């Protein structure tokens, strides 16, 4: 007896539903992370009965447990995803880990349980970012990846902004049940959407049965990620053949490379610079998170709630302009956005030294500067993913047997997640140290120098070397 077609196949495999499901998954991860962070000191004090002088140490340990698990588990998550026939199964497993972590944080009354909970939360974050981005690429293709990532990053930034403020307010008004109640509600919505999701390649099999047509949903076309117009001419087949030869993987690769083929591509400077973009983007985000509240407290006497509200100025431009910036990356390639975005942030970060103590005028001025930073963050949100995906797709299309049926895309996003998590980890440490040693203005000048180096490297490598360098 033939297997019956799934109910609601059309809408469950619809691009908008799949993208929304991935967006909700990423939102849930960041939201639950931010929701719990403000109440960790109270959990340690009230439930574990830690002495006051040990609380900061263990809060840092719990934060490090999340970051470390995310960094370490991201590459294995990519390998597992590329070896399995479905993205949905590991996507659901990641949510189960997050549910277990949330339950343990809600009920845990000892340090080992809380650390295990944070480790599971980090594992879940690694899985959802790795599988989620791979599922996005499977669904929208390289040509639409930029605007999709820009839209999703703008949406999930709301969760990143609102969660700490909401966590603090709910804890004050309703205690632990109020904080974790909203967390479990979001988890339930996330679980239902992931369970209902049907991948494009699965839906294509049913369409193939209905229409009697062949499909090829796994191999990725290089699309328009480099901003090429795609016009055909009589020389194009020869040019394509020559370009494809540049991405051929020689025979005789080691067992490690055959098991983890993304390692071969990591020697490509274009991919390394794309990962550098992701690292610097995460470092910038973490720098804002770590220094804006302390600077606002010192300048304006803001408490945690008012400091949290300052992030609206930073996130709102990201939310509004992220999709537009992503569309421009899809249309013109990642090089202009990477060069102009990081280059633009150089003077803007230097201008943050103009922040001064005072009243409403000084607060408005500081918010305006943060909005300018948010504009730059919107521009640099998509180039890394788009460039990395394009480079990997070139190798994948030139070596389909070497990379397997699904390609190395989940492995790529596992590496990307690891690099991004590492940036989120070292960003607060470096920025906090620099702020204490050389002051807030000079700290931002150092970060501006990092953006300048990134912009120069983007000119050279992102989207391929420019013509004036190729001639040398």
PDB file of N, CA, C and O in Angstrom, residues 307-373:
ATOM      1  N   UNK A 307      19.085  51.014  31.000  1.00  0.00           N
ATOM      2  CA  UNK A 307      20.196  50.622  30.124  1.00  0.00           C
ATOM      3  C   UNK A 307      19.710  49.673  29.032  1.00  0.00           C
ATOM      4  O   UNK A 307      20.142  49.764  27.880  1.00  0.00           O
ATOM      5  N   UNK A 308      18.811  48.767  29.393  1.00  0.00           N
ATOM      6  CA  UNK A 308      18.253  47.850  28.403  1.00  0.00           C
ATOM      7  C   UNK A 308      17.475  48.589  27.328  1.00  0.00           C
ATOM      8  O   UNK A 308      17.549  48.239  26.145  1.00  0.00           O
ATOM      9  N   UNK A 309      16.754  49.624  27.730  1.00  0.00           N
ATOM     10  CA  UNK A 309      15.973  50.389  26.754  1.00  0.00           C
ATOM     11  C   UNK A 309      16.867  51.130  25.763  1.00  0.00           C
ATOM     12  O   UNK A 309      16.442  51.434  24.638  1.00  0.00           O
ATOM     13  N   UNK A 310      18.097  51.431  26.167  1.00  0.00           N
ATOM     14  CA  UNK A 310      19.029  52.084  25.247  1.00  0.00           C
ATOM     15  C   UNK A 310      19.288  51.229  24.002  1.00  0.00           C
ATOM     16  O   UNK A 310      19.575  51.761  22.925  1.00  0.00           O
ATOM     17  N   UNK A 311      19.190  49.903  24.155  1.00  0.00           N
ATOM     18  CA  UNK A 311      19.480  49.021  23.033  1.00  0.00           C
ATOM     19  C   UNK A 311      18.457  49.156  21.908  1.00  0.00           C
ATOM     20  O   UNK A 311      18.707  48.689  20.793  1.00  0.00           O
ATOM     21  N   UNK A 312      17.309  49.766  22.199  1.00  0.00           N
ATOM     22  CA  UNK A 312      16.331  50.006  21.132  1.00  0.00           C
ATOM     23  C   UNK A 312      16.960  50.857  20.037  1.00  0.00           C
ATOM     24  O   UNK A 312      16.757  50.611  18.844  1.00  0.00           O
ATOM     25  N   UNK A 313      17.730  51.874  20.440  1.00  0.00           N
ATOM     26  CA  UNK A 313      18.388  52.736  19.456  1.00  0.00           C
ATOM     27  C   UNK A 313      19.359  51.950  18.589  1.00  0.00           C
ATOM     28  O   UNK A 313      19.531  52.252  17.401  1.00  0.00           O
ATOM     29  N   UNK A 314      19.982  50.928  19.161  1.00  0.00           N
ATOM     30  CA  UNK A 314      20.950  50.120  18.419  1.00  0.00           C
ATOM     31  C   UNK A 314      20.263  49.110  17.510  1.00  0.00           C
ATOM     32  O   UNK A 314      20.686  48.886  16.371  1.00  0.00           O
ATOM     33  N   UNK A 315      19.179  48.493  18.008  1.00  0.00           N
ATOM     34  CA  UNK A 315      18.557  47.371  17.311  1.00  0.00           C
ATOM     35  C   UNK A 315      17.544  47.823  16.253  1.00  0.00           C
ATOM     36  O   UNK A 315      17.370  47.166  15.228  1.00  0.00           O
ATOM     37  N   UNK A 316      16.873  48.946  16.480  1.00  0.00           N
ATOM     38  CA  UNK A 316      15.814  49.371  15.563  1.00  0.00           C
ATOM     39  C   UNK A 316      16.310  49.549  14.120  1.00  0.00           C
ATOM     40  O   UNK A 316      15.661  49.075  13.175  1.00  0.00           O
ATOM     41  N   UNK A 317      17.462  50.219  13.878  1.00  0.00           N
ATOM     42  CA  UNK A 317      17.957  50.296  12.498  1.00  0.00           C
ATOM     43  C   UNK A 317      18.256  48.917  11.907  1.00  0.00           C
ATOM     44  O   UNK A 317      18.025  48.682  10.719  1.00  0.00           O
ATOM     45  N   UNK A 318      18.761  48.012  12.746  1.00  0.00           N
ATOM     46  CA  UNK A 318      19.031  46.635  12.311  1.00  0.00           C
ATOM     47  C   UNK A 318      17.745  45.966  11.855  1.00  0.00           C
ATOM     48  O   UNK A 318      17.680  45.313  10.809  1.00  0.00           O
ATOM     49  N   UNK A 319      16.683  46.131  12.643  1.00  0.00           N
ATOM     50  CA  UNK A 319      15.393  45.514  12.333  1.00  0.00           C
ATOM     51  C   UNK A 319      14.806  46.068  11.039  1.00  0.00           C
ATOM     52  O   UNK A 319      14.305  45.318  10.191  1.00  0.00           O
ATOM     53  N   UNK A 320      14.874  47.379  10.857  1.00  0.00           N
ATOM     54  CA  UNK A 320      14.249  48.013   9.698  1.00  0.00           C
ATOM     55  C   UNK A 320      15.075  47.861   8.425  1.00  0.00           C
ATOM     56  O   UNK A 320      14.521  47.669   7.340  1.00  0.00           O
ATOM     57  N   UNK A 321      16.393  47.942   8.543  1.00  0.00           N
ATOM     58  CA  UNK A 321      17.250  47.980   7.362  1.00  0.00           C
ATOM     59  C   UNK A 321      17.901  46.639   7.033  1.00  0.00           C
ATOM     60  O   UNK A 321      18.476  46.489   5.954  1.00  0.00           O
ATOM     61  N   UNK A 322      17.823  45.665   7.953  1.00  0.00           N
ATOM     62  CA  UNK A 322      18.434  44.369   7.708  1.00  0.00           C
ATOM     63  C   UNK A 322      17.967  43.702   6.420  1.00  0.00           C
ATOM     64  O   UNK A 322      18.793  43.266   5.601  1.00  0.00           O
ATOM     65  N   UNK A 323      16.638  43.613   6.187  1.00  0.00           N
ATOM     66  CA  UNK A 323      16.176  43.001   4.929  1.00  0.00           C
ATOM     67  C   UNK A 323      16.638  43.759   3.688  1.00  0.00           C
ATOM     68  O   UNK A 323      16.975  43.146   2.673  1.00  0.00           O
ATOM     69  N   UNK A 324      16.647  45.094   3.749  1.00  0.00           N
ATOM     70  CA  UNK A 324      17.090  45.894   2.600  1.00  0.00           C
ATOM     71  C   UNK A 324      18.568  45.647   2.318  1.00  0.00           C
ATOM     72  O   UNK A 324      18.977  45.435   1.166  1.00  0.00           O
ATOM     73  N   UNK A 325      19.370  45.652   3.384  1.00  0.00           N
ATOM     74  CA  UNK A 325      20.804  45.386   3.218  1.00  0.00           C
ATOM     75  C   UNK A 325      21.036  43.985   2.664  1.00  0.00           C
ATOM     76  O   UNK A 325      21.905  43.773   1.808  1.00  0.00           O
ATOM     77  N   UNK A 326      20.248  43.013   3.144  1.00  0.00           N
ATOM     78  CA  UNK A 326      20.366  41.650   2.628  1.00  0.00           C
ATOM     79  C   UNK A 326      20.009  41.559   1.162  1.00  0.00           C
ATOM     80  O   UNK A 326      20.666  40.847   0.385  1.00  0.00           O
ATOM     81  N   UNK A 327      18.975  42.288   0.747  1.00  0.00           N
ATOM     82  CA  UNK A 327      18.588  42.297  -0.673  1.00  0.00           C
ATOM     83  C   UNK A 327      19.717  42.890  -1.525  1.00  0.00           C
ATOM     84  O   UNK A 327      20.004  42.394  -2.622  1.00  0.00           O
ATOM     85  N   UNK A 328      20.352  43.938  -1.030  1.00  0.00           N
ATOM     86  CA  UNK A 328      21.457  44.547  -1.773  1.00  0.00           C
ATOM     87  C   UNK A 328      22.635  43.570  -1.903  1.00  0.00           C
ATOM     88  O   UNK A 328      23.315  43.540  -2.927  1.00  0.00           O
ATOM     89  N   UNK A 329      22.869  42.766  -0.860  1.00  0.00           N
ATOM     90  CA  UNK A 329      23.918  41.752  -0.939  1.00  0.00           C
ATOM     91  C   UNK A 329      23.572  40.719  -2.005  1.00  0.00           C
ATOM     92  O   UNK A 329      24.424  40.309  -2.803  1.00  0.00           O
ATOM     93  N   UNK A 330      22.318  40.285  -2.042  1.00  0.00           N
ATOM     94  CA  UNK A 330      21.884  39.341  -3.081  1.00  0.00           C
ATOM     95  C   UNK A 330      22.032  39.938  -4.475  1.00  0.00           C
ATOM     96  O   UNK A 330      22.375  39.236  -5.431  1.00  0.00           O
ATOM     97  N   UNK A 331      21.769  41.235  -4.589  1.00  0.00           N
ATOM     98  CA  UNK A 331      21.759  41.878  -5.910  1.00  0.00           C
ATOM     99  C   UNK A 331      23.166  42.225  -6.394  1.00  0.00           C
ATOM    100  O   UNK A 331      23.501  42.016  -7.559  1.00  0.00           O
ATOM    101  N   UNK A 332      24.008  42.736  -5.505  1.00  0.00           N
ATOM    102  CA  UNK A 332      25.312  43.250  -5.923  1.00  0.00           C
ATOM    103  C   UNK A 332      26.492  42.453  -5.366  1.00  0.00           C
ATOM    104  O   UNK A 332      27.644  42.799  -5.629  1.00  0.00           O
ATOM    105  N   UNK A 333      26.215  41.413  -4.595  1.00  0.00           N
ATOM    106  CA  UNK A 333      27.282  40.614  -4.035  1.00  0.00           C
ATOM    107  C   UNK A 333      27.704  41.105  -2.662  1.00  0.00           C
ATOM    108  O   UNK A 333      27.369  42.223  -2.244  1.00  0.00           O
ATOM    109  N   UNK A 334      28.481  40.305  -1.930  1.00  0.00           N
ATOM    110  CA  UNK A 334      28.835  40.658  -0.551  1.00  0.00           C
ATOM    111  C   UNK A 334      29.954  41.680  -0.412  1.00  0.00           C
ATOM    112  O   UNK A 334      30.100  42.294   0.642  1.00  0.00           O
ATOM    113  N   UNK A 335      30.771  41.874  -1.464  1.00  0.00           N
ATOM    114  CA  UNK A 335      31.922  42.778  -1.315  1.00  0.00           C
ATOM    115  C   UNK A 335      31.522  44.212  -0.967  1.00  0.00           C
ATOM    116  O   UNK A 335      32.060  44.785  -0.005  1.00  0.00           O
ATOM    117  N   UNK A 336      30.599  44.865  -1.707  1.00  0.00           N
ATOM    118  CA  UNK A 336      30.268  46.257  -1.365  1.00  0.00           C
ATOM    119  C   UNK A 336      29.760  46.403   0.068  1.00  0.00           C
ATOM    120  O   UNK A 336      30.153  47.333   0.777  1.00  0.00           O
ATOM    121  N   UNK A 337      28.906  45.477   0.509  1.00  0.00           N
ATOM    122  CA  UNK A 337      28.354  45.583   1.866  1.00  0.00           C
ATOM    123  C   UNK A 337      29.443  45.376   2.916  1.00  0.00           C
ATOM    124  O   UNK A 337      29.481  46.094   3.927  1.00  0.00           O
ATOM    125  N   UNK A 338      30.334  44.402   2.695  1.00  0.00           N
ATOM    126  CA  UNK A 338      31.398  44.145   3.666  1.00  0.00           C
ATOM    127  C   UNK A 338      32.356  45.331   3.754  1.00  0.00           C
ATOM    128  O   UNK A 338      32.715  45.778   4.853  1.00  0.00           O
ATOM    129  N   UNK A 339      32.771  45.848   2.597  1.00  0.00           N
ATOM    130  CA  UNK A 339      33.732  46.952   2.578  1.00  0.00           C
ATOM    131  C   UNK A 339      33.109  48.225   3.151  1.00  0.00           C
ATOM    132  O   UNK A 339      33.676  48.878   4.043  1.00  0.00           O
ATOM    133  N   UNK A 340      31.932  48.580   2.625  1.00  0.00           N
ATOM    134  CA  UNK A 340      31.292  49.819   3.063  1.00  0.00           C
ATOM    135  C   UNK A 340      30.799  49.712   4.501  1.00  0.00           C
ATOM    136  O   UNK A 340      30.890  50.689   5.268  1.00  0.00           O
ATOM    137  N   UNK A 341      30.264  48.548   4.892  1.00  0.00           N
ATOM    138  CA  UNK A 341      29.738  48.390   6.244  1.00  0.00           C
ATOM    139  C   UNK A 341      30.814  48.517   7.305  1.00  0.00           C
ATOM    140  O   UNK A 341      30.694  49.323   8.238  1.00  0.00           O
ATOM    141  N   UNK A 342      31.890  47.739   7.167  1.00  0.00           N
ATOM    142  CA  UNK A 342      32.963  47.819   8.158  1.00  0.00           C
ATOM    143  C   UNK A 342      33.714  49.149   8.053  1.00  0.00           C
ATOM    144  O   UNK A 342      34.159  49.700   9.070  1.00  0.00           O
ATOM    145  N   UNK A 343      33.866  49.657   6.825  1.00  0.00           N
ATOM    146  CA  UNK A 343      34.506  50.958   6.670  1.00  0.00           C
ATOM    147  C   UNK A 343      33.695  52.074   7.301  1.00  0.00           C
ATOM    148  O   UNK A 343      34.249  52.984   7.949  1.00  0.00           O
ATOM    149  N   UNK A 344      32.373  52.021   7.155  1.00  0.00           N
ATOM    150  CA  UNK A 344      31.487  53.020   7.755  1.00  0.00           C
ATOM    151  C   UNK A 344      31.566  52.997   9.277  1.00  0.00           C
ATOM    152  O   UNK A 344      31.509  54.047   9.944  1.00  0.00           O
ATOM    153  N   UNK A 345      31.708  51.793   9.861  1.00  0.00           N
ATOM    154  CA  UNK A 345      31.740  51.676  11.321  1.00  0.00           C
ATOM    155  C   UNK A 345      33.002  52.293  11.938  1.00  0.00           C
ATOM    156  O   UNK A 345      33.008  52.602  13.136  1.00  0.00           O
ATOM    157  N   UNK A 346      34.050  52.457  11.145  1.00  0.00           N
ATOM    158  CA  UNK A 346      35.302  53.017  11.693  1.00  0.00           C
ATOM    159  C   UNK A 346      35.080  54.412  12.285  1.00  0.00           C
ATOM    160  O   UNK A 346      35.334  54.634  13.478  1.00  0.00           O
ATOM    161  N   UNK A 347      34.596  55.404  11.510  1.00  0.00           N
ATOM    162  CA  UNK A 347      34.393  56.724  12.110  1.00  0.00           C
ATOM    163  C   UNK A 347      33.270  56.746  13.138  1.00  0.00           C
ATOM    164  O   UNK A 347      33.334  57.508  14.113  1.00  0.00           O
ATOM    165  N   UNK A 348      32.238  55.915  12.937  1.00  0.00           N
ATOM    166  CA  UNK A 348      31.113  55.910  13.876  1.00  0.00           C
ATOM    167  C   UNK A 348      31.560  55.442  15.254  1.00  0.00           C
ATOM    168  O   UNK A 348      31.193  56.033  16.289  1.00  0.00           O
ATOM    169  N   UNK A 349      32.364  54.380  15.301  1.00  0.00           N
ATOM    170  CA  UNK A 349      32.863  53.894  16.588  1.00  0.00           C
ATOM    171  C   UNK A 349      33.776  54.922  17.258  1.00  0.00           C
ATOM    172  O   UNK A 349      33.749  55.097  18.482  1.00  0.00           O
ATOM    173  N   UNK A 350      34.573  55.610  16.462  1.00  0.00           N
ATOM    174  CA  UNK A 350      35.449  56.641  17.021  1.00  0.00           C
ATOM    175  C   UNK A 350      34.619  57.778  17.628  1.00  0.00           C
ATOM    176  O   UNK A 350      34.966  58.335  18.671  1.00  0.00           O
ATOM    177  N   UNK A 351      33.464  58.066  16.988  1.00  0.00           N
ATOM    178  CA  UNK A 351      32.608  59.153  17.482  1.00  0.00           C
ATOM    179  C   UNK A 351      31.960  58.838  18.827  1.00  0.00           C
ATOM    180  O   UNK A 351      31.488  59.741  19.511  1.00  0.00           O
ATOM    181  N   UNK A 352      31.925  57.560  19.221  1.00  0.00           N
ATOM    182  CA  UNK A 352      31.335  57.211  20.517  1.00  0.00           C
ATOM    183  C   UNK A 352      32.097  57.841  21.683  1.00  0.00           C
ATOM    184  O   UNK A 352      31.568  57.923  22.795  1.00  0.00           O
ATOM    185  N   UNK A 353      33.323  58.286  21.440  1.00  0.00           N
ATOM    186  CA  UNK A 353      34.068  58.962  22.504  1.00  0.00           C
ATOM    187  C   UNK A 353      33.438  60.320  22.844  1.00  0.00           C
ATOM    188  O   UNK A 353      33.808  60.943  23.859  1.00  0.00           O
ATOM    189  N   UNK A 354      32.505  60.804  22.013  1.00  0.00           N
ATOM    190  CA  UNK A 354      31.856  62.086  22.267  1.00  0.00           C
ATOM    191  C   UNK A 354      30.801  62.001  23.360  1.00  0.00           C
ATOM    192  O   UNK A 354      30.292  63.031  23.808  1.00  0.00           O
ATOM    193  N   UNK A 355      30.436  60.774  23.772  1.00  0.00           N
ATOM    194  CA  UNK A 355      29.425  60.624  24.827  1.00  0.00           C
ATOM    195  C   UNK A 355      29.905  61.292  26.108  1.00  0.00           C
ATOM    196  O   UNK A 355      31.041  61.095  26.546  1.00  0.00           O
ATOM    197  N   UNK A 356      29.018  62.097  26.714  1.00  0.00           N
ATOM    198  CA  UNK A 356      29.367  62.853  27.913  1.00  0.00           C
ATOM    199  C   UNK A 356      28.280  62.701  28.976  1.00  0.00           C
ATOM    200  O   UNK A 356      27.119  62.477  28.653  1.00  0.00           O
ATOM    201  N   UNK A 357      28.636  62.856  30.256  1.00  0.00           N
ATOM    202  CA  UNK A 357      27.607  62.840  31.308  1.00  0.00           C
ATOM    203  C   UNK A 357      26.659  64.017  31.132  1.00  0.00           C
ATOM    204  O   UNK A 357      27.023  65.057  30.575  1.00  0.00           O
ATOM    205  N   UNK A 358      25.445  63.846  31.611  1.00  0.00           N
ATOM    206  CA  UNK A 358      24.493  64.944  31.507  1.00  0.00           C
ATOM    207  C   UNK A 358      23.060  64.473  31.556  1.00  0.00           C
ATOM    208  O   UNK A 358      22.755  63.358  32.013  1.00  0.00           O
ATOM    209  N   UNK A 359      22.167  65.314  31.033  1.00  0.00           N
ATOM    210  CA  UNK A 359      20.739  65.036  31.062  1.00  0.00           C
ATOM    211  C   UNK A 359      20.204  64.602  29.714  1.00  0.00           C
ATOM    212  O   UNK A 359      20.887  63.917  28.940  1.00  0.00           O
ATOM    213  N   UNK A 360      19.006  65.069  29.386  1.00  0.00           N
ATOM    214  CA  UNK A 360      18.308  64.615  28.177  1.00  0.00           C
ATOM    215  C   UNK A 360      19.093  64.870  26.893  1.00  0.00           C
ATOM    216  O   UNK A 360      19.185  63.981  26.039  1.00  0.00           O
ATOM    217  N   UNK A 361      19.692  66.062  26.682  1.00  0.00           N
ATOM    218  CA  UNK A 361      20.437  66.270  25.420  1.00  0.00           C
ATOM    219  C   UNK A 361      21.577  65.264  25.236  1.00  0.00           C
ATOM    220  O   UNK A 361      21.803  64.764  24.129  1.00  0.00           O
ATOM    221  N   UNK A 362      22.305  64.982  26.316  1.00  0.00           N
ATOM    222  CA  UNK A 362      23.422  64.041  26.213  1.00  0.00           C
ATOM    223  C   UNK A 362      22.925  62.613  25.971  1.00  0.00           C
ATOM    224  O   UNK A 362      23.558  61.842  25.241  1.00  0.00           O
ATOM    225  N   UNK A 363      21.795  62.267  26.581  1.00  0.00           N
ATOM    226  CA  UNK A 363      21.214  60.933  26.368  1.00  0.00           C
ATOM    227  C   UNK A 363      20.765  60.779  24.914  1.00  0.00           C
ATOM    228  O   UNK A 363      21.001  59.746  24.274  1.00  0.00           O
ATOM    229  N   UNK A 364      20.124  61.806  24.372  1.00  0.00           N
ATOM    230  CA  UNK A 364      19.681  61.780  22.978  1.00  0.00           C
ATOM    231  C   UNK A 364      20.881  61.651  22.040  1.00  0.00           C
ATOM    232  O   UNK A 364      20.840  60.900  21.054  1.00  0.00           O
ATOM    233  N   UNK A 365      21.946  62.382  22.358  1.00  0.00           N
ATOM    234  CA  UNK A 365      23.163  62.307  21.533  1.00  0.00           C
ATOM    235  C   UNK A 365      23.745  60.886  21.545  1.00  0.00           C
ATOM    236  O   UNK A 365      24.148  60.361  20.499  1.00  0.00           O
ATOM    237  N   UNK A 366      23.787  60.275  22.734  1.00  0.00           N
ATOM    238  CA  UNK A 366      24.305  58.915  22.844  1.00  0.00           C
ATOM    239  C   UNK A 366      23.435  57.938  22.056  1.00  0.00           C
ATOM    240  O   UNK A 366      23.940  57.054  21.349  1.00  0.00           O
ATOM    241  N   UNK A 367      22.108  58.102  22.135  1.00  0.00           N
ATOM    242  CA  UNK A 367      21.192  57.241  21.375  1.00  0.00           C
ATOM    243  C   UNK A 367      21.383  57.419  19.875  1.00  0.00           C
ATOM    244  O   UNK A 367      21.308  56.448  19.112  1.00  0.00           O
ATOM    245  N   UNK A 368      21.643  58.646  19.433  1.00  0.00           N
ATOM    246  CA  UNK A 368      21.877  58.893  18.008  1.00  0.00           C
ATOM    247  C   UNK A 368      23.128  58.166  17.535  1.00  0.00           C
ATOM    248  O   UNK A 368      23.157  57.570  16.446  1.00  0.00           O
ATOM    249  N   UNK A 369      24.175  58.194  18.349  1.00  0.00           N
ATOM    250  CA  UNK A 369      25.407  57.485  17.996  1.00  0.00           C
ATOM    251  C   UNK A 369      25.172  55.976  17.944  1.00  0.00           C
ATOM    252  O   UNK A 369      25.682  55.288  17.059  1.00  0.00           O
ATOM    253  N   UNK A 370      24.385  55.468  18.882  1.00  0.00           N
ATOM    254  CA  UNK A 370      24.068  54.038  18.875  1.00  0.00           C
ATOM    255  C   UNK A 370      23.254  53.673  17.633  1.00  0.00           C
ATOM    256  O   UNK A 370      23.421  52.592  17.058  1.00  0.00           O
ATOM    257  N   UNK A 371      22.371  54.563  17.203  1.00  0.00           N
ATOM    258  CA  UNK A 371      21.589  54.310  15.984  1.00  0.00           C
ATOM    259  C   UNK A 371      22.488  54.235  14.756  1.00  0.00           C
ATOM    260  O   UNK A 371      22.268  53.407  13.867  1.00  0.00           O
ATOM    261  N   UNK A 372      23.496  55.091  14.715  1.00  0.00           N
ATOM    262  CA  UNK A 372      24.460  55.032  13.617  1.00  0.00           C
ATOM    263  C   UNK A 372      25.213  53.699  13.630  1.00  0.00           C
ATOM    264  O   UNK A 372      25.483  53.119  12.574  1.00  0.00           O
ATOM    265  N   UNK A 373      25.538  53.212  14.822  1.00  0.00           N
ATOM    266  CA  UNK A 373      26.172  51.894  14.931  1.00  0.00           C
ATOM    267  C   UNK A 373      25.215  50.801  14.440  1.00  0.00           C
ATOM    268  O   UNK A 373      25.634  49.866  13.753  1.00  0.00           O
TER     269      UNK A 373
END
